[in-house]
PDB file of C-alpha atoms in Angstrom:
ATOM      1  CA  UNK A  23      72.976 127.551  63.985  1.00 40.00           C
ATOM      2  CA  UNK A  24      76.340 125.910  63.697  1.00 39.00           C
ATOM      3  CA  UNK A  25      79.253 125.578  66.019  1.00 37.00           C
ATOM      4  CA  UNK A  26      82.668 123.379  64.821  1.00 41.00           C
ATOM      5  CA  UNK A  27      85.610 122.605  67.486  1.00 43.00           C
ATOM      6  CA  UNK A  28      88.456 120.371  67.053  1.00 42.00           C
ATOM      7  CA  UNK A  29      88.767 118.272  69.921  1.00 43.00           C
ATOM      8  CA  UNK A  30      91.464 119.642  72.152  1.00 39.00           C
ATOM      9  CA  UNK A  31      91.816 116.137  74.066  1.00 42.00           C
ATOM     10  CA  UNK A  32      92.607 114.245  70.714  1.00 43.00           C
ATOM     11  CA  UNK A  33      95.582 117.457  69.975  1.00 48.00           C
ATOM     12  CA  UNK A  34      96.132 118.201  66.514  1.00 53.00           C
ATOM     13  CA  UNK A  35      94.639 115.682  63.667  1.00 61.00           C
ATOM     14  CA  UNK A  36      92.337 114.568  66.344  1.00 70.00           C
ATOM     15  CA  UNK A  37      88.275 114.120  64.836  1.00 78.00           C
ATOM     16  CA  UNK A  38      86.704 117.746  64.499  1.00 81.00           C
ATOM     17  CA  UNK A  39      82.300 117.525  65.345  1.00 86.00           C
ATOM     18  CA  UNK A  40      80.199 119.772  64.090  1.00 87.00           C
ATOM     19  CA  UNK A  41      76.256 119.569  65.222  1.00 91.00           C
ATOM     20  CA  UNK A  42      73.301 121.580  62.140  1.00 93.00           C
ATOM     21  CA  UNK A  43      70.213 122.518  63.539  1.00 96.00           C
ATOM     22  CA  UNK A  44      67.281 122.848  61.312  1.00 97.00           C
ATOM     23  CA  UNK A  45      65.570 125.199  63.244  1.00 97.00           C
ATOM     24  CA  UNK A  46      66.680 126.658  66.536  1.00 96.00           C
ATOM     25  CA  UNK A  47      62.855 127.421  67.528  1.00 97.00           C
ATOM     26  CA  UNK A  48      61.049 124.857  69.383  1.00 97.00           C
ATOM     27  CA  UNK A  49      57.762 124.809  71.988  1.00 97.00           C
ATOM     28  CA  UNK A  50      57.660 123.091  74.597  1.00 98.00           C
ATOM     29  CA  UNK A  51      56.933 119.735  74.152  1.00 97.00           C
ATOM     30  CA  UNK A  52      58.282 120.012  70.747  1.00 97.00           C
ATOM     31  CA  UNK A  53      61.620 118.876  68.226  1.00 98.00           C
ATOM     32  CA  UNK A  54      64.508 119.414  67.526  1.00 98.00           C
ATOM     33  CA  UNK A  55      65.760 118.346  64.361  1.00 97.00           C
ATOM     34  CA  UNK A  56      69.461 118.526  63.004  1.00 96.00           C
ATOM     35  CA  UNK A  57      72.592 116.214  61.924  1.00 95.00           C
ATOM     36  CA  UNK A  58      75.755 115.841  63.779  1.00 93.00           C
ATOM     37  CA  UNK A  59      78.619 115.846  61.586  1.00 91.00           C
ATOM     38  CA  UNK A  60      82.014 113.657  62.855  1.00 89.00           C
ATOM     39  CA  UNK A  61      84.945 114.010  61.058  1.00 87.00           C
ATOM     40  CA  UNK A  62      87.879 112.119  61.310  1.00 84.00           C
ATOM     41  CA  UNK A  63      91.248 113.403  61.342  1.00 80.00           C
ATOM     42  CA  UNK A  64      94.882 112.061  60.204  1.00 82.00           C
ATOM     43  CA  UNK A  65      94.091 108.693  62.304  1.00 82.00           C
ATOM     44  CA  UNK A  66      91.698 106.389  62.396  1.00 85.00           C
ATOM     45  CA  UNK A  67      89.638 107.110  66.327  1.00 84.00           C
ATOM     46  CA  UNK A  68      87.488 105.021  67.943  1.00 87.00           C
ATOM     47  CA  UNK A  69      84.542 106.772  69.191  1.00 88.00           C
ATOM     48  CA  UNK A  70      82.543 105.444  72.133  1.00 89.00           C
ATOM     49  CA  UNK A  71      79.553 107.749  71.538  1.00 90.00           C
ATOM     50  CA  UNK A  72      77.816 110.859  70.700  1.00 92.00           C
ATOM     51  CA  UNK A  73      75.687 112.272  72.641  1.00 93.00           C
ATOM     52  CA  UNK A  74      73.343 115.826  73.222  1.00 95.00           C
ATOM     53  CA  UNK A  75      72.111 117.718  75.971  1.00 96.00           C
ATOM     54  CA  UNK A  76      69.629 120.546  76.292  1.00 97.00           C
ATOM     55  CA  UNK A  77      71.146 122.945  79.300  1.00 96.00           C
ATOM     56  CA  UNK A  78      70.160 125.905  80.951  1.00 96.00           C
ATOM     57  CA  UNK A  79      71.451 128.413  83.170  1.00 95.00           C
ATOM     58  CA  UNK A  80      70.121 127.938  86.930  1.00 96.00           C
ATOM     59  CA  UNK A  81      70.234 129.763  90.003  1.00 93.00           C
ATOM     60  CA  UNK A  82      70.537 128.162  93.114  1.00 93.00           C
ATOM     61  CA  UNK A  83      70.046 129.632  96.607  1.00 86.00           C
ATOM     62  CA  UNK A  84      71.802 127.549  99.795  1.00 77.00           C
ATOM     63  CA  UNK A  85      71.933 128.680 103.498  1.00 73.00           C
ATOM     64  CA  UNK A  86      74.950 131.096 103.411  1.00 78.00           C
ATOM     65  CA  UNK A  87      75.282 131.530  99.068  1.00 82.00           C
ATOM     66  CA  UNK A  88      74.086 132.080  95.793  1.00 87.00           C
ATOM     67  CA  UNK A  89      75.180 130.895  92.418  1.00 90.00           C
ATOM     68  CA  UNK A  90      74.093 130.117  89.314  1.00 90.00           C
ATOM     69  CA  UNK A  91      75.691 126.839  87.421  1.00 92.00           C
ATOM     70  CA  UNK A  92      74.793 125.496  84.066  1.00 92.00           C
ATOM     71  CA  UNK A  93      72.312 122.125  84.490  1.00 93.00           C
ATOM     72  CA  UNK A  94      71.630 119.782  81.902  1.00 95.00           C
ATOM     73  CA  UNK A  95      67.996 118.746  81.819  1.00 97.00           C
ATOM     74  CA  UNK A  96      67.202 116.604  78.428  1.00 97.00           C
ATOM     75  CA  UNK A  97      70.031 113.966  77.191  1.00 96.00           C
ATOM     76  CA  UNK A  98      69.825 111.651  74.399  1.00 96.00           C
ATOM     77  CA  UNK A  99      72.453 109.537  72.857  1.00 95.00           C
ATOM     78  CA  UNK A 100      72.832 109.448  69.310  1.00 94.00           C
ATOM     79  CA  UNK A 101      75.096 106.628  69.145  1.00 92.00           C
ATOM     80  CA  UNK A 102      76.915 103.651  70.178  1.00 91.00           C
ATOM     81  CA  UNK A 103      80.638 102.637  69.793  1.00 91.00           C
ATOM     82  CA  UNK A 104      81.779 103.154  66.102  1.00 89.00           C
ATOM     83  CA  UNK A 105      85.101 103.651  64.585  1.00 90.00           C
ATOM     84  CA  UNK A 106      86.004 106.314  62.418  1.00 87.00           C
ATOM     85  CA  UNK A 107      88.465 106.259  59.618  1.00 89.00           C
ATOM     86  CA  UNK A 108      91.301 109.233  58.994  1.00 88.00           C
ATOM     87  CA  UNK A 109      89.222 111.569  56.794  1.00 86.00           C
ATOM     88  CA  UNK A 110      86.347 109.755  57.060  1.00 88.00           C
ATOM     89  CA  UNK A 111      82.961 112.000  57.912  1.00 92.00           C
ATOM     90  CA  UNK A 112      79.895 110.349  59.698  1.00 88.00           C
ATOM     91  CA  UNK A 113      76.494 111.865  59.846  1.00 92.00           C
ATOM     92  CA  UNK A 114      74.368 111.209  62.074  1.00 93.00           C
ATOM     93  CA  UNK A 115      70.428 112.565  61.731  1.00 96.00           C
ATOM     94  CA  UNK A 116      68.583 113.490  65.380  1.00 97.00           C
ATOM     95  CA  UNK A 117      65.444 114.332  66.323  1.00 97.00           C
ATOM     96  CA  UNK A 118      65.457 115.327  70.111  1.00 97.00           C
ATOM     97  CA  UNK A 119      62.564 115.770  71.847  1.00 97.00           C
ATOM     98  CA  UNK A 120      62.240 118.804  74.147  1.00 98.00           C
ATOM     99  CA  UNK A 121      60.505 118.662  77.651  1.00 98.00           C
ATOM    100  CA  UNK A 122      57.141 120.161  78.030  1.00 98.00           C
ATOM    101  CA  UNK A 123      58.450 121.713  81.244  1.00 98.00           C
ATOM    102  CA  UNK A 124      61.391 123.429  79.299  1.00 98.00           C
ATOM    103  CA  UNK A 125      61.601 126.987  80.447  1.00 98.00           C
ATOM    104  CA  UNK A 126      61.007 129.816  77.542  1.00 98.00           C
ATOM    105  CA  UNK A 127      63.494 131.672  76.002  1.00 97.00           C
ATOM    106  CA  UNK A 128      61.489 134.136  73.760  1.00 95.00           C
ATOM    107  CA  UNK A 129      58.484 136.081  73.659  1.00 88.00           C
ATOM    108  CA  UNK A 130      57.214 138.179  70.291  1.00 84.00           C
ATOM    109  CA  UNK A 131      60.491 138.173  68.665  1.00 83.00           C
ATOM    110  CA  UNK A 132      62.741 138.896  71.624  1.00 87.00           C
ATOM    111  CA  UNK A 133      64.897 137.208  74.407  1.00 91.00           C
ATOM    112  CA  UNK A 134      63.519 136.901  77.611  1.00 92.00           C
ATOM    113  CA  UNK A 135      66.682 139.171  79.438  1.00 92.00           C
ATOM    114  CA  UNK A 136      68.234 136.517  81.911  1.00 91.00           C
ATOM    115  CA  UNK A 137      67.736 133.426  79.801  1.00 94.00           C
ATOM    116  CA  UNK A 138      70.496 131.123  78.461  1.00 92.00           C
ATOM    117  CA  UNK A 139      69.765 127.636  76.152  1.00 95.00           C
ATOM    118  CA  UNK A 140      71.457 125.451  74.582  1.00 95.00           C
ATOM    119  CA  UNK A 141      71.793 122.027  72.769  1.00 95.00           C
ATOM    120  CA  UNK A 142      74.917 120.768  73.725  1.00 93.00           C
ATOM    121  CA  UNK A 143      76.995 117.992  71.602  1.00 92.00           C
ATOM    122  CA  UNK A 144      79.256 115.544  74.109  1.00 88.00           C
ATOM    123  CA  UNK A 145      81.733 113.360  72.381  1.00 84.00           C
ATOM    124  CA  UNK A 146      83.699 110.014  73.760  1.00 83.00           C
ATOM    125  CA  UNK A 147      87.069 109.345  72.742  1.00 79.00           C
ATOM    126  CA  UNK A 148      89.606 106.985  74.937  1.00 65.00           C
ATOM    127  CA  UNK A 149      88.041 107.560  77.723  1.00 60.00           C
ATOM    128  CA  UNK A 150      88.126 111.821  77.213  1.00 60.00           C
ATOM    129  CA  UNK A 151      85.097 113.447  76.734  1.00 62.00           C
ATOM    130  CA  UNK A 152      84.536 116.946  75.147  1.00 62.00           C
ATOM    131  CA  UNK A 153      81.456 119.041  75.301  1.00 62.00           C
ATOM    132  CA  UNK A 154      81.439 121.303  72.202  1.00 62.00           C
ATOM    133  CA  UNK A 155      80.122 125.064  72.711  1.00 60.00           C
ATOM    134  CA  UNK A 156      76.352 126.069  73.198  1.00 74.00           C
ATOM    135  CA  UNK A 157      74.309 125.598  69.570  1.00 91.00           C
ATOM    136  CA  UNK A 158      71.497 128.484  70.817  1.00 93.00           C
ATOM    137  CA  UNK A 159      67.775 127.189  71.005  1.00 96.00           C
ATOM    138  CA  UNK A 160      64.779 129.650  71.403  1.00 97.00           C
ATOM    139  CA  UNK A 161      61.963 128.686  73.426  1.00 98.00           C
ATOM    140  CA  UNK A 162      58.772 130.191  72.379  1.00 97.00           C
ATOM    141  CA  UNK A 163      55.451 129.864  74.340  1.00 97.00           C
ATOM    142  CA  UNK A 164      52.645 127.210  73.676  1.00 96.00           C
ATOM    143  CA  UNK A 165      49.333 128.868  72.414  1.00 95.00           C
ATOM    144  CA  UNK A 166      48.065 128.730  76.191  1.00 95.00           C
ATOM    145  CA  UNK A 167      50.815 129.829  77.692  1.00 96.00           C
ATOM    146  CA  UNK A 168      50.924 133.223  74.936  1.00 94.00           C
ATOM    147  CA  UNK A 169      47.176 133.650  75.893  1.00 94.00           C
ATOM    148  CA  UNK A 170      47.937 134.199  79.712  1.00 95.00           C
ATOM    149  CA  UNK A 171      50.829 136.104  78.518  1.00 95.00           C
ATOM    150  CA  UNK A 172      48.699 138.209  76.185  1.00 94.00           C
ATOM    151  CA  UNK A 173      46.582 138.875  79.306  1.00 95.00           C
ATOM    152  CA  UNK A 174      48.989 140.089  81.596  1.00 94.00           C
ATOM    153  CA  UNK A 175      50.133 142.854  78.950  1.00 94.00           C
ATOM    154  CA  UNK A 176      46.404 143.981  78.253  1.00 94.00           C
ATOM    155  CA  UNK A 177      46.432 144.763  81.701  1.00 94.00           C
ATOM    156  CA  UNK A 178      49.513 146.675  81.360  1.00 95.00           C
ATOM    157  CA  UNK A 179      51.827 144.509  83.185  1.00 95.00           C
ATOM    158  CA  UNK A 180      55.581 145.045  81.322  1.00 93.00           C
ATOM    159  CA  UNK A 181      58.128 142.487  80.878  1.00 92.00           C
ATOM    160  CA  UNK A 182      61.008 142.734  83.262  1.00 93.00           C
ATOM    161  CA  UNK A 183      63.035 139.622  83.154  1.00 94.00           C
ATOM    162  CA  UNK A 184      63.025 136.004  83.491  1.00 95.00           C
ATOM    163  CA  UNK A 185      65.528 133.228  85.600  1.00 95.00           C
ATOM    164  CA  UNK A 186      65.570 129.624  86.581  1.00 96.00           C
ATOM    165  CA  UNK A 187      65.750 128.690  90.019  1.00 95.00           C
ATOM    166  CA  UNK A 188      66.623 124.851  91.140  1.00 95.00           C
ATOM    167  CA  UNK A 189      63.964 123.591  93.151  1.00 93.00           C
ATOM    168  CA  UNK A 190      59.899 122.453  93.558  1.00 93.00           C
ATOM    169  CA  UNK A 191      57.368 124.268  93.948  1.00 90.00           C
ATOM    170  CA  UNK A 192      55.086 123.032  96.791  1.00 87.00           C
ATOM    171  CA  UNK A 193      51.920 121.486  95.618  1.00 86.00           C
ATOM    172  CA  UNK A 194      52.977 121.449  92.258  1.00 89.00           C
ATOM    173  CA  UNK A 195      53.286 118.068  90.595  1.00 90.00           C
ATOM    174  CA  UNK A 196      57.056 118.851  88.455  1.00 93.00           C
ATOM    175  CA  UNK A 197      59.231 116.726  86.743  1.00 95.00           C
ATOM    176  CA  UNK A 198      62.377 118.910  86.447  1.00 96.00           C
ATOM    177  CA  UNK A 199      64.623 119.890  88.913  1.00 96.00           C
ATOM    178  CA  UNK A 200      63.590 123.659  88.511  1.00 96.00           C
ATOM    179  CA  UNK A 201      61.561 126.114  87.597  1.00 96.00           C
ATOM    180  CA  UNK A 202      61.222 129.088  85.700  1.00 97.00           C
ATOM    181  CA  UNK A 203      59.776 132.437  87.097  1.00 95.00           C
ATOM    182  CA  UNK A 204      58.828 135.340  84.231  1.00 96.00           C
ATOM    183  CA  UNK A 205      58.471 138.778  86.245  1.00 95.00           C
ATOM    184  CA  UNK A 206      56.784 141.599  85.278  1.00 94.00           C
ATOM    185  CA  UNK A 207      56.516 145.498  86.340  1.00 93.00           C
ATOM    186  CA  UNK A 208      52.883 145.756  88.118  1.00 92.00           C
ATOM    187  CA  UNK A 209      50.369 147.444  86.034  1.00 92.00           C
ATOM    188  CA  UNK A 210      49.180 150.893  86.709  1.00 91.00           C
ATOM    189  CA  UNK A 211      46.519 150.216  88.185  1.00 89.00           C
ATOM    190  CA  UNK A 212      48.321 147.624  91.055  1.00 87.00           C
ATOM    191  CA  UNK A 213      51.508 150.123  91.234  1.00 84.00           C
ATOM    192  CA  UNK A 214      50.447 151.377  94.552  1.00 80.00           C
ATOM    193  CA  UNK A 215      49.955 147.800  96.391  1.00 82.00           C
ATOM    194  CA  UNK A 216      53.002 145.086  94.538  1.00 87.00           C
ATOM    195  CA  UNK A 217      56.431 145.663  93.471  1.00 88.00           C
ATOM    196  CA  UNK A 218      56.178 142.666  90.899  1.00 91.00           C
ATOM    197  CA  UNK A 219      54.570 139.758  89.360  1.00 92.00           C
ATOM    198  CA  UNK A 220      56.289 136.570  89.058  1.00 94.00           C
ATOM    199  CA  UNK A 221      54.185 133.843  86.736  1.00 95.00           C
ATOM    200  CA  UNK A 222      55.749 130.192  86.316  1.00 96.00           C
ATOM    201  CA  UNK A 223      54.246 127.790  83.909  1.00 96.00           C
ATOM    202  CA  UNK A 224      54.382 123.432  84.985  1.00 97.00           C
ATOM    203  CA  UNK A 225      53.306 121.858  81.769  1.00 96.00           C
ATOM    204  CA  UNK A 226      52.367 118.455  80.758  1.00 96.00           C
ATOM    205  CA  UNK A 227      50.726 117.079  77.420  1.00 96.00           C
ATOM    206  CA  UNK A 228      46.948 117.771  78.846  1.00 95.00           C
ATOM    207  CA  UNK A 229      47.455 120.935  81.067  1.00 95.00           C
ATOM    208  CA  UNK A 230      49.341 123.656  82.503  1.00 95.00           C
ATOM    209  CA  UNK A 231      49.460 124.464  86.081  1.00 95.00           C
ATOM    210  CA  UNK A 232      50.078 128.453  86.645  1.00 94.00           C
ATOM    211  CA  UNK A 233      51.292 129.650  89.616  1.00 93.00           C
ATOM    212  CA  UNK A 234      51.240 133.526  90.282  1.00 91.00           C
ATOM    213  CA  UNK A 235      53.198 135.330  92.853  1.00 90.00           C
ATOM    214  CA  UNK A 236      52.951 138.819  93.618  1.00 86.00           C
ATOM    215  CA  UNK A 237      55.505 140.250  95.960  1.00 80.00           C
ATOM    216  CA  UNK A 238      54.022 143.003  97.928  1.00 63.00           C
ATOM    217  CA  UNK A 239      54.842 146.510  98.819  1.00 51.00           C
ATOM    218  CA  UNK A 240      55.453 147.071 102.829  1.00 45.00           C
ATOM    219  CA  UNK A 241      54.281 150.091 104.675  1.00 42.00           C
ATOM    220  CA  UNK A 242      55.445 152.135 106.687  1.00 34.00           C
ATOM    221  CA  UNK A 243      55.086 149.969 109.651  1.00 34.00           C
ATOM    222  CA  UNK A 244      54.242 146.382 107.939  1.00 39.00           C
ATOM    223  CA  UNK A 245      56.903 144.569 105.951  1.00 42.00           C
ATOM    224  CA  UNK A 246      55.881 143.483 102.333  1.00 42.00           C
ATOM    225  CA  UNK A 247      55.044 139.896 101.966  1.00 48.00           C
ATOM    226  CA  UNK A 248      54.596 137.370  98.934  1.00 62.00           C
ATOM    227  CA  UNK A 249      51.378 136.247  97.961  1.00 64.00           C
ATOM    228  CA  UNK A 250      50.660 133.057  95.766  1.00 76.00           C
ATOM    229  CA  UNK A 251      47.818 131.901  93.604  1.00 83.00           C
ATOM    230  CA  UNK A 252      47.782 128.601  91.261  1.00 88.00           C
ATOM    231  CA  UNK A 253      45.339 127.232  88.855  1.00 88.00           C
ATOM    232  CA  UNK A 254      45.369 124.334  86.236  1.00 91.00           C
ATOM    233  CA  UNK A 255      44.184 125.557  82.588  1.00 92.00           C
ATOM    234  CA  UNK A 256      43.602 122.226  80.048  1.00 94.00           C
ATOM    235  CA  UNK A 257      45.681 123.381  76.422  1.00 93.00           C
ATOM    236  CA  UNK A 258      42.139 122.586  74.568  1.00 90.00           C
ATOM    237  CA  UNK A 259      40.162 124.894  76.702  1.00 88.00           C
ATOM    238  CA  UNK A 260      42.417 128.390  76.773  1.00 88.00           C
ATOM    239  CA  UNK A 261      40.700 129.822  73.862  1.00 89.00           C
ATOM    240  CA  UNK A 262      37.572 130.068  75.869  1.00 90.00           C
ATOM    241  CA  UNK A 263      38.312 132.171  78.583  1.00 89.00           C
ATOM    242  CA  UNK A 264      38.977 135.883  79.203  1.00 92.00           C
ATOM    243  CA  UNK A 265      42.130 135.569  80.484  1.00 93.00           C
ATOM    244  CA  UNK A 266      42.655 139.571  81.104  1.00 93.00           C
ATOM    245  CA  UNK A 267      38.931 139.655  83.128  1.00 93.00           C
ATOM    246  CA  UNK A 268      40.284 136.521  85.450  1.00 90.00           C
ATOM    247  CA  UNK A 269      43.566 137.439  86.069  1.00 91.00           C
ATOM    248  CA  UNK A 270      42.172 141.436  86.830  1.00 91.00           C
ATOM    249  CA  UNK A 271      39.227 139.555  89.605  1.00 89.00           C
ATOM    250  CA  UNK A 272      42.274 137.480  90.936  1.00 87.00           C
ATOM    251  CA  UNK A 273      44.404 140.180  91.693  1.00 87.00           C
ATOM    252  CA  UNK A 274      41.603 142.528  92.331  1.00 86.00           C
ATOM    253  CA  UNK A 275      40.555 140.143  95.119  1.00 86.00           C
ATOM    254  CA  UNK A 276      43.743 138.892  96.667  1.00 81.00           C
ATOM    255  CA  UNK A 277      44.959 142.159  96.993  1.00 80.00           C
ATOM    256  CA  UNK A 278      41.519 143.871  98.743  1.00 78.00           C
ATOM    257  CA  UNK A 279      41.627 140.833 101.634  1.00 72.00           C
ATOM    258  CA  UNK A 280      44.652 142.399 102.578  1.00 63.00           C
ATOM    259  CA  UNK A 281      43.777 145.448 102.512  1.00 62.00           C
ATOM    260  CA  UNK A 282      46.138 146.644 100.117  1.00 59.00           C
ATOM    261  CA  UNK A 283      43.573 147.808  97.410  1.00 57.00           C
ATOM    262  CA  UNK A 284      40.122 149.016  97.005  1.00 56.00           C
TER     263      UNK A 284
END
């Protein structure tokens, strides 16, 4: 993945930055490995720095409005002050290490519809500063998280789609300033009693906490509510559990105290 653009502050001859990924694909928790190519123009330029960013789109809900902005969640400078020659070209290796909270972008080959990432090169010139274009990552799921995910589709639960929202999730111990919610079509089976499953992932080295959410269907005379559940499943240990049989008893079980299954 490659993106090139001539710095529009610097006007014609200005330095022109072009940033090489290795490999787009990542986990979370992961690389990303690349070089960042500078090159200088007709003048010589001092550059101040070069930095990236891993962004994301993100919705965000206040009392009166809705919008979604684009939030940068990972930075890293790749380097200091230098000063490039006219013509000159400066590379600059990078490995960039990617947040084990980072939402995903990709499941089994395809994009998760609603999701938008991107490593994102910054450049310093006199004081101007000019973000190049989006260099696309894909996210793809840790082994754990692909298990649960495996799970949900054994059941029959389908993929609908997948957004960002800025905020914490209460009780949940979270680093990033949002979270990601992957919703799903209910299963046959659960048609009659939800309208959706929404499953968000809080990773850390050791463990990831899941938190389920199934939004309810109302009655003819009781409104449809939101029901949560969260556990904590250790990386090491996901191989060992029939995820399918305790996600089913979950569900199974939340949804029969409320009468809305039997």
């Amino acid at each position: 993945m490659v993106f090139k653009r001539l710095m529009q502050s610097m006007g014609v001859g200005g330095p022109s930055v072009e940033t090489v990924l290795a490999n787009p694909n990542c986990r979370p928790g992961g690389v990303l490995e690349g070089r960042v190519h500078v090159a200088g123009g007709d003048h010589a330029t001092d550059i101040e720095y070069v930095a990236l960013g891993l962004v994301t789109r993100v919705e965000v809900e206040g009392a009166d409005s809705e919008y979604e902005t684009t939030q940068e969640f990972a930075r890293q400078q790749v380097t200091g002050p230098f000063r490039l020659e006219a013509g000159q070209r400066y590379d600059i290796p990078f490995r960039f290490a990617v947040p084990w909270e980072t939402p995903l972008t990709d499941l089994y080959g395809h994009r998760l519809h609603g999701m938008t990432m991107g490593l994102r090169t910054e450049l310093e010139v006199a004081r101007a500063v000019d973000k190049g274009d989006l260099d696309a990552v894909s996210v793809h799921p840790l082994p754990a998280q692909e298990r649960l995910l495996e799970a949900l589709l054994r059941l029959g639960f389908r993929f609908a789609r997948a957004d960002v929202e800025r905020g914490h999730i209460y009780g949940v111990r979270q680093s990033l300033p949002f979270y990601q919610e992957i919703e799903f079509y209910p299963a046959p089976q659960y048609a009659g009693a939800i309208n959706q499953l929404e499953v968000t992932f809080v990773t850390d080295p050791h463990q990831m906490q899941v938190v389920l959410e199934l939004d309810k269907r109302g009655g003819l005379f009781t409104e449809g509510r939101d029901t949560f559940g969260r556990f904590t499943v250790d990386h090491a240990n996901a191989d060992r559990t029939d995820w399918a049989a305790q996600l089913d008893g979950w569900l199974r079980q939340s949804l029969q105290r409320r009468g809305l299954f039997s």
